[in-house]
CSV table of C-alpha atoms and ligand atoms in Angstrom, one decimal:
chain,number,residue,atom,x,y,z
A,1,MET,CA,-75.1,34.7,64.9
A,2,ASN,CA,-71.6,33.9,65.7
A,3,ALA,CA,-70.2,34.3,69.3
A,4,LYS,CA,-67.2,36.2,68.0
A,5,ARG,CA,-66.6,39.7,69.3
A,6,PRO,CA,-67.6,42.4,66.8
A,7,ARG,CA,-64.8,44.2,65.1
A,8,VAL,CA,-66.3,47.6,65.7
A,9,GLN,CA,-68.5,48.4,68.7
A,10,VAL,CA,-70.3,51.8,68.7
A,11,ARG,CA,-71.7,52.5,72.1
A,12,GLY,CA,-74.1,55.4,73.0
A,13,LEU,CA,-72.5,57.9,70.6
A,14,THR,CA,-73.9,61.4,71.0
A,15,LYS,CA,-72.8,64.4,69.1
A,16,ILE,CA,-74.0,67.9,69.9
A,17,PHE,CA,-72.8,70.7,67.6
A,18,GLY,CA,-72.4,74.2,68.8
A,19,ASP,CA,-70.8,76.1,71.7
A,20,GLU,CA,-73.7,75.1,74.0
A,21,ALA,CA,-73.0,71.4,73.8
A,22,GLY,CA,-72.2,71.4,77.6
A,23,ALA,CA,-75.5,72.9,78.5
A,24,ALA,CA,-77.4,70.7,76.0
A,25,LEU,CA,-76.2,67.3,77.1
A,26,PRO,CA,-77.9,67.3,80.5
A,27,LEU,CA,-81.2,68.4,78.9
A,28,LEU,CA,-80.9,65.6,76.3
A,29,LYS,CA,-80.2,63.1,79.0
A,30,ALA,CA,-83.2,64.4,81.0
A,31,GLY,CA,-85.4,63.3,78.1
A,32,GLN,CA,-85.9,66.6,76.2
A,33,SER,CA,-86.4,66.2,72.5
A,34,ARG,CA,-84.0,67.3,69.8
A,35,ALA,CA,-86.2,70.3,69.0
A,36,GLU,CA,-86.6,71.3,72.6
A,37,VAL,CA,-82.9,71.2,73.3
A,38,GLN,CA,-82.2,73.2,70.1
A,39,LYS,CA,-84.7,75.8,71.1
A,40,ALA,CA,-83.4,76.1,74.7
A,41,THR,CA,-79.7,76.2,73.9
A,42,GLY,CA,-79.2,76.7,70.2
A,43,ALA,CA,-77.2,73.5,70.0
A,44,VAL,CA,-77.9,71.0,67.1
A,45,ILE,CA,-78.1,67.4,68.1
A,46,GLY,CA,-76.3,65.5,65.3
A,47,LEU,CA,-76.4,62.1,67.0
A,48,GLN,CA,-78.2,60.8,70.0
A,49,ASP,CA,-77.3,57.6,71.8
A,50,VAL,CA,-76.3,55.6,68.7
A,51,SER,CA,-75.2,52.0,69.3
A,52,PHE,CA,-74.4,49.2,66.9
A,53,ASP,CA,-71.8,46.5,66.2
A,54,VAL,CA,-70.0,45.7,63.0
A,55,ASP,CA,-68.8,42.2,62.6
A,56,GLU,CA,-65.5,41.3,61.0
A,57,GLY,CA,-65.9,41.0,57.2
A,58,GLU,CA,-69.4,42.6,57.2
A,59,ILE,CA,-70.7,45.4,55.1
A,60,LEU,CA,-72.9,47.4,57.4
A,61,VAL,CA,-75.0,50.1,55.8
A,62,VAL,CA,-75.9,53.2,57.8
A,63,MET,CA,-79.0,54.6,56.0
A,64,GLY,CA,-81.3,57.5,56.5
A,65,LEU,CA,-82.6,60.6,54.9
A,66,SER,CA,-80.5,63.8,54.5
A,67,GLY,CA,-79.7,65.3,57.8
A,68,SER,CA,-80.4,62.1,59.8
A,69,GLY,CA,-76.8,61.9,61.1
A,70,LYS,CA,-75.2,59.3,58.9
A,71,SER,CA,-72.0,61.3,58.1
A,72,THR,CA,-71.7,62.5,61.6
A,73,CYS,CA,-71.9,58.9,62.8
A,74,LEU,CA,-69.3,57.7,60.3
A,75,ARG,CA,-66.9,60.5,61.2
A,76,CYS,CA,-67.3,59.9,64.9
A,77,ILE,CA,-66.1,56.4,64.4
A,78,ASN,CA,-62.6,57.6,63.5
A,79,ARG,CA,-63.0,60.9,65.3
A,80,LEU,CA,-62.8,63.2,62.3
A,81,ILE,CA,-65.7,64.5,64.4
A,82,GLU,CA,-65.2,64.4,68.1
A,83,PRO,CA,-68.1,62.7,69.8
A,84,THR,CA,-69.7,64.6,72.8
A,85,SER,CA,-70.2,61.3,74.6
A,86,GLY,CA,-70.2,57.6,74.0
A,87,SER,CA,-67.4,55.3,72.8
A,88,VAL,CA,-66.1,53.4,69.8
A,89,LEU,CA,-64.2,50.2,70.2
A,90,VAL,CA,-62.2,48.6,67.4
A,91,ASP,CA,-61.1,45.2,68.6
A,92,ASP,CA,-59.5,45.9,71.9
A,93,THR,CA,-58.8,49.6,71.4
A,94,ASP,CA,-61.1,52.3,72.7
A,95,VAL,CA,-60.7,54.9,69.9
A,96,THR,CA,-62.4,57.6,72.0
A,97,ALA,CA,-59.7,57.2,74.6
A,98,LEU,CA,-56.6,57.6,72.3
A,99,ASN,CA,-54.5,60.7,72.6
A,100,GLU,CA,-53.9,62.8,69.5
A,101,ARG,CA,-50.7,61.1,68.4
A,102,GLU,CA,-52.1,57.6,69.0
A,103,LEU,CA,-55.3,58.6,67.1
A,104,MET,CA,-53.3,59.7,64.1
A,105,GLU,CA,-51.4,56.4,64.0
A,106,PHE,CA,-54.6,54.4,64.5
A,107,ARG,CA,-56.3,56.2,61.7
A,108,ARG,CA,-53.4,55.7,59.4
A,109,THR,CA,-53.0,52.0,60.0
A,110,ARG,CA,-56.5,50.7,60.8
A,111,PHE,CA,-59.1,52.9,59.0
A,112,GLY,CA,-59.5,53.6,55.3
A,113,MET,CA,-62.0,56.3,54.2
A,114,VAL,CA,-63.7,56.8,50.8
A,115,PHE,CA,-65.9,59.8,50.2
A,116,GLN,CA,-68.5,60.9,47.6
A,117,GLN,CA,-66.1,63.4,46.2
A,118,PHE,CA,-63.2,61.4,45.0
A,119,ALA,CA,-60.7,64.0,46.4
A,120,LEU,CA,-57.8,62.8,44.1
A,121,PHE,CA,-54.9,65.1,43.6
A,122,PRO,CA,-55.3,66.5,40.1
A,123,HIS,CA,-51.5,66.8,39.4
A,124,ARG,CA,-50.6,63.4,40.5
A,125,THR,CA,-50.9,60.3,38.4
A,126,ILE,CA,-53.3,57.6,39.5
A,127,LEU,CA,-50.3,55.6,40.8
A,128,ARG,CA,-49.0,58.5,42.8
A,129,ASN,CA,-52.5,59.2,44.2
A,130,VAL,CA,-52.9,55.6,45.3
A,131,GLU,CA,-49.3,55.7,46.8
A,132,TYR,CA,-50.1,58.8,48.7
A,133,GLY,CA,-51.0,57.2,52.1
A,134,LEU,CA,-48.1,54.9,51.9
A,135,GLU,CA,-45.8,57.8,51.2
A,136,VAL,CA,-47.1,59.6,54.3
A,137,GLN,CA,-46.4,56.5,56.3
A,138,GLY,CA,-42.8,56.5,55.0
A,139,VAL,CA,-43.0,53.2,53.1
A,140,ALA,CA,-40.0,52.6,50.8
A,141,PRO,CA,-40.6,53.6,47.2
A,142,ASP,CA,-40.4,50.1,45.6
A,143,LEU,CA,-42.7,48.6,48.2
A,144,ARG,CA,-45.2,51.3,48.0
A,145,ARG,CA,-45.3,51.1,44.2
A,146,ASP,CA,-45.9,47.4,44.4
A,147,ARG,CA,-48.7,47.8,46.9
A,148,ALA,CA,-50.3,50.7,45.0
A,149,LEU,CA,-50.2,48.7,41.7
A,150,THR,CA,-51.8,45.7,43.4
A,151,ALA,CA,-54.5,47.9,44.8
A,152,ILE,CA,-55.0,49.5,41.3
A,153,GLU,CA,-55.4,46.1,39.8
A,154,THR,CA,-57.8,45.0,42.6
A,155,VAL,CA,-60.2,47.8,41.7
A,156,GLY,CA,-60.0,47.0,37.9
A,157,LEU,CA,-57.8,49.9,36.9
A,158,LYS,CA,-54.8,48.0,35.6
A,159,GLY,CA,-53.0,49.9,32.9
A,160,TRP,CA,-54.3,53.3,34.1
A,161,ASP,CA,-51.7,54.0,36.7
A,162,GLN,CA,-49.8,56.6,34.6
A,163,HIS,CA,-53.0,58.6,33.7
A,164,TYR,CA,-54.2,61.7,35.5
A,165,PRO,CA,-57.5,61.9,37.3
A,166,SER,CA,-59.0,64.2,34.7
A,167,GLN,CA,-58.4,61.5,32.1
A,168,LEU,CA,-60.7,59.1,34.0
A,169,SER,CA,-64.4,58.9,34.1
A,170,GLY,CA,-66.3,59.5,37.4
A,171,GLY,CA,-66.6,55.8,38.0
A,172,MET,CA,-62.9,55.2,37.4
A,173,GLN,CA,-62.0,58.0,39.7
A,174,GLN,CA,-64.1,56.5,42.4
A,175,ARG,CA,-62.2,53.2,41.8
A,176,ALA,CA,-59.0,55.1,42.2
A,177,GLY,CA,-60.3,56.5,45.5
A,178,LEU,CA,-61.1,53.0,46.7
A,179,ALA,CA,-57.6,51.8,45.6
A,180,ARG,CA,-56.0,54.6,47.6
A,181,ALA,CA,-57.9,53.4,50.7
A,182,LEU,CA,-57.2,49.7,50.0
A,183,ALA,CA,-53.4,50.3,49.4
A,184,LEU,CA,-53.1,51.0,53.1
A,185,ASP,CA,-54.7,47.6,53.9
A,186,PRO,CA,-57.0,49.0,56.5
A,187,ASP,CA,-59.1,46.7,58.7
A,188,VAL,CA,-62.1,49.0,58.6
A,189,LEU,CA,-63.2,50.9,55.6
A,190,LEU,CA,-65.5,53.8,56.1
A,191,MET,CA,-67.4,54.8,53.0
A,192,ASP,CA,-69.6,57.9,52.9
A,193,GLU,CA,-72.0,58.0,49.9
A,194,ALA,CA,-69.1,56.7,48.0
A,195,PHE,CA,-71.1,55.8,44.9
A,196,SER,CA,-73.8,58.5,45.1
A,197,ALA,CA,-72.2,60.7,42.4
A,198,LEU,CA,-72.1,57.9,39.8
A,199,ASP,CA,-74.5,57.2,37.0
A,200,PRO,CA,-77.1,54.6,38.0
A,201,LEU,CA,-75.6,51.7,35.8
A,202,ILE,CA,-72.0,52.4,36.9
A,203,ARG,CA,-73.2,52.7,40.4
A,204,ARG,CA,-74.8,49.3,40.3
A,205,ASP,CA,-71.6,47.8,38.9
A,206,MET,CA,-69.6,49.3,41.7
A,207,GLN,CA,-72.0,48.0,44.3
A,208,GLN,CA,-71.6,44.5,42.9
A,209,GLU,CA,-67.9,44.8,42.7
A,210,LEU,CA,-67.6,46.1,46.3
A,211,VAL,CA,-69.6,43.0,47.5
A,212,ALA,CA,-67.2,40.7,45.5
A,213,LEU,CA,-64.2,42.6,46.6
A,214,GLN,CA,-65.3,42.5,50.2
A,215,ARG,CA,-65.8,38.7,50.0
A,216,ARG,CA,-62.3,38.3,48.7
A,217,LEU,CA,-60.5,40.8,51.0
A,218,LYS,CA,-62.7,40.3,54.1
A,219,LYS,CA,-62.6,43.9,55.0
A,220,THR,CA,-65.0,45.3,57.6
A,221,ILE,CA,-67.0,48.0,55.9
A,222,VAL,CA,-69.3,50.7,57.2
A,223,PHE,CA,-71.1,52.2,54.2
A,224,VAL,CA,-73.2,55.3,54.4
A,225,SER,CA,-76.1,55.6,51.9
A,226,HIS,CA,-79.4,57.4,51.7
A,227,ASP,CA,-80.6,54.9,49.1
A,228,LEU,CA,-82.5,51.8,50.1
A,229,ASP,CA,-81.8,50.0,46.8
A,230,GLU,CA,-78.1,50.5,47.4
A,231,ALA,CA,-78.4,49.2,50.9
A,232,ILE,CA,-80.2,46.1,49.6
A,233,ALA,CA,-77.7,45.6,46.8
A,234,LEU,CA,-74.8,45.6,49.3
A,235,GLY,CA,-76.8,42.8,51.0
A,236,GLY,CA,-75.9,43.1,54.6
A,237,ARG,CA,-77.4,44.6,57.7
A,238,ILE,CA,-78.8,48.1,57.8
A,239,VAL,CA,-78.8,50.6,60.6
A,240,LEU,CA,-81.7,53.0,59.8
A,241,MET,CA,-81.3,56.5,61.3
A,242,LYS,CA,-83.8,59.3,61.8
A,243,ASP,CA,-83.1,62.6,63.5
A,244,GLY,CA,-79.8,61.4,64.8
A,245,ARG,CA,-81.1,58.2,66.4
A,246,VAL,CA,-81.2,54.6,65.3
A,247,VAL,CA,-84.8,53.6,64.4
A,248,GLN,CA,-84.1,50.0,63.6
A,249,GLN,CA,-81.3,47.7,62.7
A,250,GLY,CA,-81.4,44.4,60.8
A,251,THR,CA,-81.6,43.2,57.3
A,252,ALA,CA,-84.1,44.6,54.8
A,253,ALA,CA,-86.1,41.4,55.2
A,254,ASP,CA,-86.3,42.1,58.9
A,255,PHE,CA,-87.5,45.6,58.3
A,256,LEU,CA,-90.2,44.1,56.0
A,257,ALA,CA,-91.2,41.4,58.4
A,258,ASN,CA,-91.1,43.4,61.7
A,259,PRO,CA,-91.0,47.1,61.1
A,260,ALA,CA,-90.3,48.9,64.3
A,261,ASP,CA,-92.7,51.7,63.6
A,262,ASP,CA,-94.6,53.5,60.8
A,263,TYR,CA,-91.5,55.3,59.7
A,264,VAL,CA,-89.7,52.1,58.9
A,265,ARG,CA,-92.9,50.7,57.3
A,266,ARG,CA,-93.1,53.6,55.0
A,267,PHE,CA,-89.4,53.4,54.3
A,268,VAL,CA,-89.7,49.8,53.0
A,269,GLU,CA,-93.1,50.2,51.4
A,270,HIS,CA,-91.7,50.0,47.8
A,271,ILE,CA,-89.1,47.4,48.5
A,272,ASP,CA,-88.8,44.6,45.9
A,273,VAL,CA,-89.9,41.7,48.2
A,274,LEU,CA,-88.5,39.1,45.8
A,275,GLY,CA,-85.1,40.8,45.9
A,276,VAL,CA,-84.7,40.9,49.7
A,277,VAL,CA,-86.6,38.0,51.3
A,278,THR,CA,-84.4,34.9,51.2
A,279,ALA,CA,-85.4,31.3,50.5
A,280,GLY,CA,-84.5,30.6,54.2
A,281,ASP,CA,-87.1,33.2,55.3
A,282,ALA,CA,-89.8,31.8,53.1
A,283,MET,CA,-89.2,28.0,53.5
A,284,ARG,CA,-91.2,25.6,55.6
A,285,MET,CA,-90.7,22.0,56.7
A,286,PRO,CA,-91.6,19.5,53.9
A,287,ALA,CA,-94.4,17.0,54.7
A,288,ALA,CA,-93.1,14.4,52.2
A,289,VAL,CA,-89.4,13.5,52.7
A,290,LYS,CA,-88.0,10.0,52.1
A,291,PRO,CA,-84.5,8.5,52.1
A,292,TRP,CA,-83.4,7.3,48.8
A,293,GLN,CA,-83.4,3.6,49.6
A,294,SER,CA,-87.2,3.7,50.3
A,295,THR,CA,-89.5,2.1,47.7
A,296,ALA,CA,-91.8,4.0,45.3
A,297,ALA,CA,-94.8,2.5,47.1
A,298,GLU,CA,-93.7,3.8,50.5
A,299,ALA,CA,-93.1,7.2,49.1
A,300,LEU,CA,-96.4,7.3,47.2
A,301,ALA,CA,-98.3,6.6,50.5
A,302,ILE,CA,-96.6,9.6,52.2
A,303,LEU,CA,-97.0,11.8,49.2
A,304,ILE,CA,-100.7,11.3,48.9
A,305,GLN,CA,-101.2,12.0,52.6
A,306,SER,CA,-99.0,15.1,52.5
A,307,GLY,CA,-100.5,17.1,49.8
A,308,GLU,CA,-97.1,18.1,48.5
A,309,PRO,CA,-96.6,18.1,44.7
A,310,VAL,CA,-93.4,15.9,44.9
A,311,VAL,CA,-91.5,13.7,47.3
A,312,THR,CA,-88.3,15.2,48.4
A,313,VAL,CA,-85.5,12.6,48.5
A,314,VAL,CA,-82.5,12.7,50.7
A,315,CYS,CA,-79.5,10.4,51.2
A,316,HIS,CA,-78.9,8.8,54.5
A,317,GLU,CA,-76.9,11.8,55.6
A,318,GLY,CA,-79.8,14.1,54.9
A,319,ARG,CA,-78.5,15.7,51.7
A,320,PHE,CA,-80.9,16.7,49.0
A,321,GLN,CA,-80.8,14.3,46.1
A,322,GLY,CA,-83.8,15.3,44.0
A,323,THR,CA,-87.6,14.8,43.7
A,324,VAL,CA,-90.0,12.3,42.4
A,325,ASP,CA,-93.6,13.0,41.4
A,326,ALA,CA,-96.8,11.0,41.9
A,327,GLU,CA,-97.1,9.9,38.3
A,328,THR,CA,-93.6,8.3,38.3
A,329,LEU,CA,-94.2,6.7,41.7
A,330,LYS,CA,-97.5,5.1,40.6
A,331,GLN,CA,-95.8,3.2,37.9
A,332,ALA,CA,-92.7,2.1,39.9
A,333,GLY,CA,-94.0,-0.3,42.5
A,334,ASP,CA,-91.0,-1.5,44.6
A,335,THR,CA,-88.3,0.4,42.8
A,336,GLU,CA,-86.0,2.3,45.1
A,337,LEU,CA,-86.3,6.0,44.9
A,338,ARG,CA,-82.7,6.5,44.0
A,339,LEU,CA,-83.4,5.0,40.6
A,340,LEU,CA,-86.3,7.3,40.0
A,341,LEU,CA,-84.8,10.6,40.9
A,342,SER,CA,-85.0,13.7,38.7
A,343,ASP,CA,-84.6,17.4,39.3
A,344,ARG,CA,-81.3,17.2,41.2
A,345,GLU,CA,-81.1,20.9,40.6
A,346,ALA,CA,-84.5,21.8,42.0
A,347,CYS,CA,-82.9,23.5,45.0
A,348,VAL,CA,-81.6,26.9,46.1
A,349,PRO,CA,-79.3,27.8,49.1
A,350,GLY,CA,-81.1,29.3,52.1
A,351,THR,CA,-79.3,32.6,51.4
A,352,ALA,CA,-80.7,32.9,47.8
A,353,THR,CA,-83.4,35.5,47.3
A,354,LEU,CA,-86.9,34.7,46.2
A,355,ASN,CA,-86.0,36.0,42.8
A,356,ASP,CA,-83.7,32.9,42.4
A,357,ALA,CA,-86.4,30.7,43.9
A,358,VAL,CA,-89.0,31.9,41.4
A,359,ALA,CA,-86.8,31.1,38.5
A,360,LYS,CA,-86.2,27.5,39.8
A,361,LEU,CA,-89.9,27.1,40.6
A,362,ALA,CA,-91.0,28.2,37.2
A,363,SER,CA,-88.9,25.6,35.5
A,364,GLY,CA,-89.6,22.8,38.0
A,365,ARG,CA,-92.5,20.8,39.3
A,366,GLY,CA,-94.1,23.1,41.8
A,367,GLU,CA,-91.7,22.7,44.7
A,368,ILE,CA,-88.0,23.2,45.3
A,369,ALA,CA,-85.7,22.3,48.2
A,370,VAL,CA,-83.8,24.9,50.3
A,371,ILE,CA,-80.4,23.5,51.1
A,372,GLY,CA,-77.4,24.4,53.3
A,373,PRO,CA,-73.7,24.6,52.2
A,374,ASP,CA,-73.3,20.8,52.0
A,375,ARG,CA,-76.7,20.3,50.2
A,376,GLU,CA,-78.3,19.3,53.5
A,377,LEU,CA,-82.1,19.7,53.3
A,378,LYS,CA,-83.3,22.7,55.3
A,379,GLY,CA,-86.8,23.1,54.0
A,380,VAL,CA,-88.9,23.5,50.9
A,381,ILE,CA,-90.8,26.2,49.0
A,382,ALA,CA,-93.8,25.3,46.9
A,383,ASN,CA,-95.6,27.6,44.5
A,384,ALA,CA,-98.3,28.1,47.0
A,385,ASP,CA,-95.8,29.1,49.7
A,386,LEU,CA,-94.4,31.7,47.5
A,387,VAL,CA,-97.8,33.2,46.7
A,388,ALA,CA,-98.7,33.2,50.4
A,389,ALA,CA,-95.4,34.9,51.3
A,390,LEU,CA,-96.0,37.7,48.7
A,391,ALA,CA,-99.6,38.1,49.8
A,392,ARG,CA,-98.5,38.4,53.4
A,393,ARG,CA,-96.0,41.1,52.6
A,394,ARG,CA,-98.5,43.0,50.5
A,395,SER,CA,-101.1,43.1,53.3
A,396,GLU,CA,-98.4,44.1,55.8
A,397,THR,CA,-97.3,47.1,53.7
A,398,THR,CA,-100.7,48.3,52.8
A,399,HIS,CA,-102.2,48.4,56.3
B,401,LIG,N1,-70.5,71.1,61.8
B,401,LIG,C1,-71.8,71.1,62.1
B,401,LIG,N2,-72.4,72.1,62.8
B,401,LIG,C2,-73.7,72.1,63.1
B,401,LIG,N3,-74.6,71.2,62.8
B,401,LIG,C3,-74.1,70.2,62.0
B,401,LIG,C4,-72.7,70.1,61.6
B,401,LIG,N4,-72.5,69.0,60.9
B,401,LIG,C5,-73.8,68.4,60.8
B,401,LIG,N5,-74.7,69.1,61.5
B,401,LIG,C6,-76.1,68.8,61.7
B,401,LIG,O1,-76.2,67.5,62.1
B,401,LIG,C7,-77.3,66.8,61.5
B,401,LIG,C8,-76.8,65.5,60.9
B,401,LIG,O2,-75.9,65.8,59.8
B,401,LIG,P1,-75.2,64.8,58.9
B,401,LIG,O3,-74.3,65.5,58.0
B,401,LIG,O4,-74.6,63.7,59.7
B,401,LIG,O5,-76.4,64.2,58.1
B,401,LIG,P2,-76.4,63.1,56.9
B,401,LIG,O6,-77.3,62.0,57.3
B,401,LIG,O7,-75.0,62.7,56.6
B,401,LIG,O8,-77.1,63.9,55.7
B,401,LIG,P3,-76.8,63.9,54.1
B,401,LIG,O9,-77.5,62.7,53.6
B,401,LIG,O10,-77.4,65.1,53.6
B,401,LIG,O11,-75.3,63.8,53.9
B,401,LIG,C9,-77.9,67.8,60.6
B,401,LIG,O12,-79.0,68.4,61.2
B,401,LIG,C10,-76.8,68.8,60.3
B,401,LIG,O13,-77.4,70.0,60.0
B,402,LIG,MG1,-73.8,62.9,54.8
């Protein structure tokens, strides 16, 4: 991970609903369970000691079943709900320490929020809806129009600015809601079940677009969802909540490889392993690697000893160049490997999923390279490794 400070730091957030919050907190701190505290005081524990970081430019998904505390958590970040204890830091600012006036200003300039209900004004055009936040900020009409139109274009609604919300489909209205948040150019976007009301196909499109948009705009996004598939589609880290607490945080692949408890194990039981485990997770060190100026005879000796299906060939700087199989080597004597290379494309980045790896393996010669951003060789995956990885996951989730 990078050594950079996270953009958002959530520390020990606790939220107790009800008039008896004051009486409930000491009981909770003394180790009583949520149910015990509720029974004794009538107070509902919405959140209990929730901590996580969100890095700059990351989409962090807060996931959990209904009532697990996701919305409470999101709303405590910008204090739409006042936390009972704990703190939220955005860069250097302790949001929980701001007075009311400072908080309003901070919310307006640093946070954007998108809800499941699009909450557009029905009698305003899309343009005027998207302009709304800028209008409240007192931005001059010309400038706010420009910024609103840019945001409308960003979310793919160009040409719809003079329409009214009722003339747009649900998906388009949600785009308008997103444009309204983006027009303010916030550092941190808080999205609560933003796509949950959309049809499955449109929802999937929106997920992909959000990922693309986020790469381009480098926003920091906290995205609440009860849907594991959605969390996986958004591709980042997941904070999994249950009964107001964090059960585990990490990537979906982490949850699969090292589930914190049975709850997490059950949660990821039906996960599509090929879609979440990355090539980097599944790769191993290759036993037959040769620089490209080596001879075929040298490579053949190593290949036979290794049991690999092909020799992986790298340049003198360690970048993947291609592979050569035993048949080719046997007939090539002292020829240099660089003249025998094939399969320059038999490789995937470490961040690719096993789905991508499978496609490459199917069209290749039984082994592919896993490479870094400059094509440097990181490892390999052979057919057998893939089968072993799948078998491992299967036995983990069925026991
Ligand atoms: N204003 C409130 N007063 C009392 N209890 C509340 C209040 N808001 C939320 N709760 C309780 O806090 C817990 C967490 O609620 P929250 O809305 O954060 O859940 P959620 O994970 O967002 O659920 P969903 O997926 O249904 O939106 C629930 O038990 C809920 O009943
Ligand atoms: Mg909710």
